[in-house]
């Protein structure tokens, strides 16, 4: 196959930051995706509708005029979130979900929730107002091995949330394990999951074997090969519970190439191209369109996009770094070749 045209896709999990980094990264998302779910883990966190709307304006200002892009905003759920704010968010056409970060789980998660049971009244309100809850599914217990944190979260926290709030729509974000895939598959129709390119492409050797490679460090951390194979199987299965969410999470290269580097892979520069390569290698290019363009909007109860994008089979080399004027962000696959390119 030399060309592939699909309905314009959306990215259901994206970090774009603010200021100069936002200006650097947003054009890459906007040229391929019609919409993206924007993560609220700024400093300070986006906890109110007013803040989300102001942030949305900042994003729109940074989008090139030649493209049409709709940022779908989310609010950061904290112990101080009020039911009134949930009601307001549900009434806003621009706010589409709340994000739950267990406190300390990842980048800018210090305002996250320390005691998940204590926010059950907020989950009840989300359920009542039919606002999806997007979950960073990892426990933060220092005694829990970092490779087990997603599985333990499912066993000790998520299973209980799902049974306590049967009508609450939830997205288990960036699933990384066989156990998470099985959990989502066997849960009811309200439970879905996003899958990132890095978790589909790599196992944990990429971070550690033959040298330490900080640009592959993200959270949840990339796992063993058998988990990767389970994620591939889920992504190409045609099961509408699994859809595209890059979790593209740009950090300055200097903050990753250091003694205690930040978590996050920048993949927005070539997101759809990366997924195309993954699906092609799995002999499942015919399953890409539904994963990238149909199942996400169906879950969020938004219309599917009407436009199209065409990918061409062309080899191109990913730049070593993106950005200028003091901004340097190392992308996923820096300096490597990719085999698909958006026209
Ligand atoms: O690797 C990650 N980076 N995982 C997250 O959950 C957050 C993200 C970020 O914001 O950098
Ligand atoms: Zn994320």
Short mmCIF file of C-alpha atoms and ligand atoms in Angstrom, two decimals:
data_model
loop_
_atom_site.label_atom_id
_atom_site.label_comp_id
_atom_site.label_asym_id
_atom_site.label_seq_id
_atom_site.Cartn_x
_atom_site.Cartn_y
_atom_site.Cartn_z
CA UNK A 1 0.00 0.00 0.00
CA UNK A 2 1.37 3.41 -1.01
CA UNK A 3 -1.29 5.74 0.35
CA UNK A 4 -3.78 5.55 3.15
CA UNK A 5 -6.67 7.98 3.56
CA UNK A 6 -8.68 7.92 6.76
CA UNK A 7 -11.24 10.13 8.48
CA UNK A 8 -9.43 12.94 10.30
CA UNK A 9 -8.42 11.51 13.69
CA UNK A 10 -8.41 12.96 17.23
CA UNK A 11 -5.89 12.60 20.03
CA UNK A 12 -7.72 11.60 23.21
CA UNK A 13 -4.80 12.30 25.59
CA UNK A 14 -2.40 15.18 25.03
CA UNK A 15 -0.10 17.48 27.00
CA UNK A 16 0.73 20.79 25.31
CA UNK A 17 1.94 22.87 28.31
CA UNK A 18 1.77 26.66 27.95
CA UNK A 19 3.89 29.60 26.75
CA UNK A 20 6.84 28.89 24.45
CA UNK A 21 6.53 25.09 24.64
CA UNK A 22 2.85 25.26 23.67
CA UNK A 23 3.75 27.41 20.66
CA UNK A 24 6.42 24.90 19.64
CA UNK A 25 4.33 21.73 19.92
CA UNK A 26 0.72 22.59 19.08
CA UNK A 27 1.20 23.00 15.29
CA UNK A 28 2.22 19.32 15.05
CA UNK A 29 -0.97 18.11 16.66
CA UNK A 30 -3.20 20.58 14.82
CA UNK A 31 -1.92 19.55 11.38
CA UNK A 32 -3.05 15.94 11.84
CA UNK A 33 -5.78 15.85 14.47
CA UNK A 34 -9.08 17.75 14.43
CA UNK A 35 -9.43 17.67 18.22
CA UNK A 36 -7.45 16.65 21.27
CA UNK A 37 -8.24 16.07 24.91
CA UNK A 38 -5.95 18.54 26.68
CA UNK A 39 -4.49 17.44 29.99
CA UNK A 40 -4.83 19.88 32.89
CA UNK A 41 -1.54 19.26 34.73
CA UNK A 42 -0.19 22.78 34.34
CA UNK A 43 1.33 24.73 37.18
CA UNK A 44 -1.02 25.80 38.70
CA UNK A 45 -3.34 22.94 37.76
CA UNK A 46 -6.41 23.68 35.65
CA UNK A 47 -9.11 23.11 38.26
CA UNK A 48 -11.88 25.49 37.19
CA UNK A 49 -13.96 26.06 34.08
CA UNK A 50 -12.72 29.67 33.99
CA UNK A 51 -9.09 28.53 33.93
CA UNK A 52 -9.84 25.88 31.29
CA UNK A 53 -11.50 28.45 29.03
CA UNK A 54 -8.56 30.86 29.39
CA UNK A 55 -6.13 28.01 28.66
CA UNK A 56 -8.21 27.04 25.63
CA UNK A 57 -7.88 30.59 24.29
CA UNK A 58 -4.10 30.46 24.78
CA UNK A 59 -4.01 27.18 22.83
CA UNK A 60 -6.16 28.57 20.00
CA UNK A 61 -3.86 31.61 19.73
CA UNK A 62 -0.95 29.24 19.17
CA UNK A 63 -2.67 27.16 16.46
CA UNK A 64 -1.59 28.12 12.92
CA UNK A 65 -4.32 30.03 11.08
CA UNK A 66 -4.33 27.58 8.20
CA UNK A 67 -5.71 24.69 10.25
CA UNK A 68 -8.90 24.08 12.15
CA UNK A 69 -8.32 22.54 15.57
CA UNK A 70 -10.62 22.20 18.57
CA UNK A 71 -8.99 21.73 22.00
CA UNK A 72 -11.25 19.65 24.24
CA UNK A 73 -10.58 20.79 27.78
CA UNK A 74 -10.38 18.78 31.00
CA UNK A 75 -10.34 19.79 34.65
CA UNK A 76 -7.94 18.50 37.25
CA UNK A 77 -9.85 16.74 40.02
CA UNK A 78 -8.59 17.65 43.49
CA UNK A 79 -9.80 17.18 47.04
CA UNK A 80 -11.06 20.78 46.80
CA UNK A 81 -13.12 20.32 43.62
CA UNK A 82 -16.73 21.32 44.31
CA UNK A 83 -19.91 19.76 43.04
CA UNK A 84 -20.87 23.22 41.75
CA UNK A 85 -17.74 23.22 39.54
CA UNK A 86 -18.61 19.75 38.22
CA UNK A 87 -22.08 21.00 37.32
CA UNK A 88 -20.57 24.04 35.61
CA UNK A 89 -18.11 21.86 33.70
CA UNK A 90 -20.90 19.57 32.54
CA UNK A 91 -22.77 22.61 31.20
CA UNK A 92 -19.73 23.95 29.33
CA UNK A 93 -19.42 23.02 25.66
CA UNK A 94 -15.63 23.12 25.97
CA UNK A 95 -15.01 20.98 29.05
CA UNK A 96 -15.28 17.27 28.34
CA UNK A 97 -13.89 15.39 31.34
CA UNK A 98 -12.18 15.44 34.73
CA UNK A 99 -8.72 13.96 35.23
CA UNK A 100 -7.79 11.98 38.32
CA UNK A 101 -4.12 11.95 39.26
CA UNK A 102 -3.21 10.05 42.41
CA UNK A 103 -1.08 12.60 44.32
CA UNK A 104 2.58 12.20 43.40
CA UNK A 105 1.98 9.71 40.57
CA UNK A 106 3.59 11.79 37.82
CA UNK A 107 4.54 15.24 36.44
CA UNK A 108 2.71 18.05 38.26
CA UNK A 109 0.54 15.67 40.22
CA UNK A 110 1.15 17.26 43.63
CA UNK A 111 -2.40 18.69 43.58
CA UNK A 112 -3.70 15.19 42.89
CA UNK A 113 -5.82 13.09 45.19
CA UNK A 114 -4.10 11.43 48.15
CA UNK A 115 -7.08 9.50 49.50
CA UNK A 116 -9.21 8.33 46.58
CA UNK A 117 -12.13 7.20 48.77
CA UNK A 118 -12.42 10.76 50.08
CA UNK A 119 -13.44 11.98 46.61
CA UNK A 120 -16.19 9.39 46.08
CA UNK A 121 -18.82 12.13 46.51
CA UNK A 122 -17.19 13.87 43.54
CA UNK A 123 -17.32 10.65 41.49
CA UNK A 124 -21.02 10.46 42.35
CA UNK A 125 -21.47 13.99 40.96
CA UNK A 126 -19.51 13.11 37.80
CA UNK A 127 -21.76 10.10 37.37
CA UNK A 128 -24.86 12.23 37.92
CA UNK A 129 -23.80 14.92 35.43
CA UNK A 130 -22.43 12.32 33.01
CA UNK A 131 -18.90 13.75 32.92
CA UNK A 132 -16.22 11.20 32.03
CA UNK A 133 -13.45 10.55 34.54
CA UNK A 134 -10.00 10.09 33.01
CA UNK A 135 -7.73 8.08 35.25
CA UNK A 136 -3.98 7.96 35.68
CA UNK A 137 -4.06 4.40 37.00
CA UNK A 138 -1.01 3.96 39.18
CA UNK A 139 -0.62 3.65 42.93
CA UNK A 140 1.92 5.98 44.48
CA UNK A 141 2.99 3.78 47.39
CA UNK A 142 6.79 4.10 47.58
CA UNK A 143 6.97 0.42 48.56
CA UNK A 144 5.24 -0.68 45.38
CA UNK A 145 7.61 -1.58 42.56
CA UNK A 146 7.28 0.93 39.74
CA UNK A 147 6.57 -1.88 37.25
CA UNK A 148 3.63 -3.09 39.38
CA UNK A 149 1.95 0.23 40.05
CA UNK A 150 -0.70 -0.01 37.33
CA UNK A 151 -1.69 -3.59 38.18
CA UNK A 152 -1.92 -2.79 41.89
CA UNK A 153 -4.03 0.31 41.16
CA UNK A 154 -6.48 -1.84 39.23
CA UNK A 155 -6.70 -4.41 42.02
CA UNK A 156 -6.86 -2.08 45.00
CA UNK A 157 -8.56 1.08 43.69
CA UNK A 158 -10.06 0.88 40.20
CA UNK A 159 -12.11 -2.27 40.66
CA UNK A 160 -13.83 -0.63 43.59
CA UNK A 161 -14.52 2.66 41.75
CA UNK A 162 -16.04 0.77 38.82
CA UNK A 163 -18.36 -1.25 41.03
CA UNK A 164 -19.35 1.76 43.17
CA UNK A 165 -20.20 3.95 40.15
CA UNK A 166 -21.65 1.70 37.46
CA UNK A 167 -22.90 4.59 35.29
CA UNK A 168 -19.69 6.63 35.44
CA UNK A 169 -17.86 6.74 32.12
CA UNK A 170 -14.14 6.23 32.70
CA UNK A 171 -11.05 6.14 30.54
CA UNK A 172 -8.15 4.17 31.91
CA UNK A 173 -5.48 6.39 30.37
CA UNK A 174 -2.34 5.06 28.68
CA UNK A 175 -2.79 1.37 29.58
CA UNK A 176 0.52 -0.47 29.75
CA UNK A 177 -0.16 -3.99 31.00
CA UNK A 178 -1.90 -7.23 30.11
CA UNK A 179 -3.87 -6.83 33.33
CA UNK A 180 -5.16 -3.38 32.34
CA UNK A 181 -6.19 -4.67 28.91
CA UNK A 182 -8.05 -7.59 30.48
CA UNK A 183 -9.69 -5.32 33.04
CA UNK A 184 -11.00 -2.94 30.38
CA UNK A 185 -12.15 -5.80 28.14
CA UNK A 186 -14.15 -7.43 30.89
CA UNK A 187 -15.58 -4.23 32.40
CA UNK A 188 -18.91 -2.82 31.21
CA UNK A 189 -19.44 -0.52 28.26
CA UNK A 190 -18.72 2.62 30.32
CA UNK A 191 -15.03 1.74 30.64
CA UNK A 192 -12.55 2.50 27.86
CA UNK A 193 -8.79 3.01 27.50
CA UNK A 194 -6.26 4.99 25.51
CA UNK A 195 -3.03 3.48 24.19
CA UNK A 196 0.15 5.48 23.43
CA UNK A 197 2.58 4.87 20.57
CA UNK A 198 5.54 4.30 22.89
CA UNK A 199 3.78 1.52 24.80
CA UNK A 200 2.86 -0.14 21.50
CA UNK A 201 6.38 0.16 20.06
CA UNK A 202 8.72 -0.63 22.91
CA UNK A 203 9.39 -2.83 25.88
CA UNK A 204 11.42 -1.75 28.89
CA UNK A 205 14.74 -2.72 27.31
CA UNK A 206 14.52 0.48 25.31
CA UNK A 207 15.03 2.49 28.50
CA UNK A 208 17.75 0.44 30.10
CA UNK A 209 19.53 -2.13 27.92
CA UNK A 210 22.98 -1.07 26.73
CA UNK A 211 22.75 2.38 28.30
CA UNK A 212 20.16 4.58 29.97
CA UNK A 213 17.89 6.41 27.54
CA UNK A 214 15.86 9.08 29.29
CA UNK A 215 13.75 10.02 26.28
CA UNK A 216 11.87 6.71 26.64
CA UNK A 217 11.11 7.34 30.29
CA UNK A 218 7.43 8.05 30.77
CA UNK A 219 4.76 7.15 33.30
CA UNK A 220 3.36 4.59 33.53
CA UNK A 221 6.78 3.19 32.70
CA UNK A 222 7.14 0.99 29.60
CA UNK A 223 6.79 -2.67 30.62
CA UNK A 224 7.90 -6.15 29.48
CA UNK A 225 7.44 -7.51 25.97
CA UNK A 226 4.41 -9.67 26.78
CA UNK A 227 2.58 -6.56 27.94
CA UNK A 228 3.44 -4.76 24.70
CA UNK A 229 2.01 -7.69 22.72
CA UNK A 230 -1.22 -7.51 24.73
CA UNK A 231 -1.49 -3.78 23.93
CA UNK A 232 -0.95 -4.42 20.22
CA UNK A 233 -3.62 -7.10 20.26
CA UNK A 234 -6.06 -4.71 21.98
CA UNK A 235 -5.31 -1.82 19.61
CA UNK A 236 -5.88 -3.89 16.46
CA UNK A 237 -8.75 -5.95 17.88
CA UNK A 238 -11.53 -3.69 16.60
CA UNK A 239 -12.82 -3.44 20.16
CA UNK A 240 -14.26 0.08 20.49
CA UNK A 241 -13.07 0.33 24.10
CA UNK A 242 -9.50 1.00 22.92
CA UNK A 243 -8.64 4.22 21.12
CA UNK A 244 -5.82 6.59 20.26
CA UNK A 245 -4.32 8.79 22.96
CA UNK A 246 -0.69 9.73 22.46
CA UNK A 247 0.08 11.11 25.92
CA UNK A 248 2.60 13.24 24.03
CA UNK A 249 4.28 14.99 26.95
CA UNK A 250 6.99 17.47 25.91
CA UNK A 251 9.79 18.38 28.30
CA UNK A 252 12.90 20.39 27.50
CA UNK A 253 15.67 17.97 26.54
CA UNK A 254 17.79 19.44 29.35
CA UNK A 255 15.18 18.37 31.91
CA UNK A 256 15.20 14.79 30.65
CA UNK A 257 18.96 14.40 30.09
CA UNK A 258 19.85 14.92 33.72
CA UNK A 259 20.41 13.02 36.96
CA UNK A 260 16.68 13.01 37.77
CA UNK A 261 14.88 13.37 34.48
CA UNK A 262 11.21 14.18 33.87
CA UNK A 263 8.73 11.57 32.67
CA UNK A 264 7.19 11.97 29.26
CA UNK A 265 7.74 11.18 25.58
CA UNK A 266 7.16 13.84 22.92
CA UNK A 267 5.39 12.04 20.08
CA UNK A 268 3.07 14.70 18.64
CA UNK A 269 5.55 15.57 15.88
CA UNK A 270 4.69 12.28 14.14
CA UNK A 271 1.82 10.78 16.10
CA UNK A 272 -0.34 9.40 13.32
CA UNK A 273 2.73 8.30 11.36
CA UNK A 274 3.92 6.30 14.37
CA UNK A 275 0.57 4.56 14.81
CA UNK A 276 0.47 3.82 11.05
CA UNK A 277 3.84 2.12 11.28
CA UNK A 278 2.71 0.10 14.31
CA UNK A 279 -0.54 -1.02 12.67
CA UNK A 280 1.25 -1.87 9.43
CA UNK A 281 3.80 -4.02 11.26
CA UNK A 282 0.89 -5.81 12.93
CA UNK A 283 -0.74 -6.38 9.50
CA UNK A 284 -3.71 -4.33 10.64
CA UNK A 285 -3.66 -1.05 8.70
CA UNK A 286 -7.35 -1.62 8.00
CA UNK A 287 -8.02 -1.24 11.76
CA UNK A 288 -6.25 2.11 12.11
CA UNK A 289 -9.14 4.35 11.09
CA UNK A 290 -11.59 3.11 13.72
CA UNK A 291 -8.93 3.22 16.46
CA UNK A 292 -7.81 6.73 15.49
CA UNK A 293 -11.03 8.35 14.30
CA UNK A 294 -14.19 6.49 15.37
CA UNK A 295 -14.03 4.89 18.82
CA UNK A 296 -12.87 8.02 20.65
CA UNK A 297 -15.69 10.34 19.54
CA UNK A 298 -18.20 7.53 20.03
CA UNK A 299 -17.10 7.17 23.67
CA UNK A 300 -17.11 10.93 24.29
CA UNK A 301 -20.47 11.22 22.48
CA UNK A 302 -19.11 13.69 19.96
CA UNK A 303 -19.61 13.52 16.20
CA UNK A 304 -16.93 11.77 14.17
CA UNK A 305 -14.90 14.21 12.07
CA UNK A 306 -15.94 14.81 8.49
CA UNK A 307 -12.56 15.64 6.91
CA UNK A 308 -9.83 13.19 5.94
CA UNK A 309 -6.05 12.84 6.18
CA UNK A 310 -3.82 11.00 3.75
CA UNK A 311 -0.64 9.21 4.74
CA UNK A 312 1.94 8.39 2.09
CA UNK A 313 4.49 5.62 2.18
CA UNK A 314 7.64 7.78 2.17
CA UNK A 315 10.76 7.33 4.25
CA UNK A 316 11.76 10.44 6.20
CA UNK A 317 14.13 11.18 9.02
CA UNK A 318 12.87 12.56 12.32
CA UNK A 319 14.86 15.65 13.40
CA UNK A 320 17.12 15.29 16.43
CA UNK A 321 15.30 18.09 18.18
CA UNK A 322 12.31 20.43 17.78
CA UNK A 323 12.09 24.07 18.85
CA UNK A 324 14.10 27.26 18.64
CA UNK A 325 15.09 30.28 20.75
CA UNK A 326 16.08 28.26 23.79
CA UNK A 327 13.41 25.58 23.36
CA UNK A 328 14.86 22.16 22.52
CA UNK A 329 12.60 19.11 22.74
CA UNK A 330 13.87 15.68 21.76
CA UNK A 331 11.13 13.75 19.97
CA UNK A 332 10.37 10.06 20.05
CA UNK A 333 12.42 8.39 17.26
CA UNK A 334 14.85 11.34 17.14
CA UNK A 335 17.22 10.89 14.20
CA UNK A 336 15.49 7.68 13.11
CA UNK A 337 13.56 6.87 9.96
CA UNK A 338 9.79 6.64 9.70
CA UNK A 339 7.99 5.05 6.77
CA UNK A 340 4.71 7.00 6.63
CA UNK A 341 4.23 10.73 6.18
CA UNK A 342 1.14 12.88 6.30
CA UNK A 343 0.52 14.61 2.98
O1 LIG B 1 5.13 10.39 31.31
C1 LIG B 1 4.25 11.15 31.66
N1 LIG B 1 4.33 12.47 31.45
N2 LIG B 1 3.17 10.64 32.27
C2 LIG B 1 2.25 11.43 32.80
O2 LIG B 1 1.33 10.92 33.37
C3 LIG B 1 2.39 12.91 32.77
C4 LIG B 1 3.21 13.32 31.66
C5 LIG B 1 3.65 14.76 31.77
O3 LIG B 1 2.82 15.63 32.00
O4 LIG B 1 4.83 15.02 31.54
ZN1 LIG B 2 -0.63 12.15 30.28
#
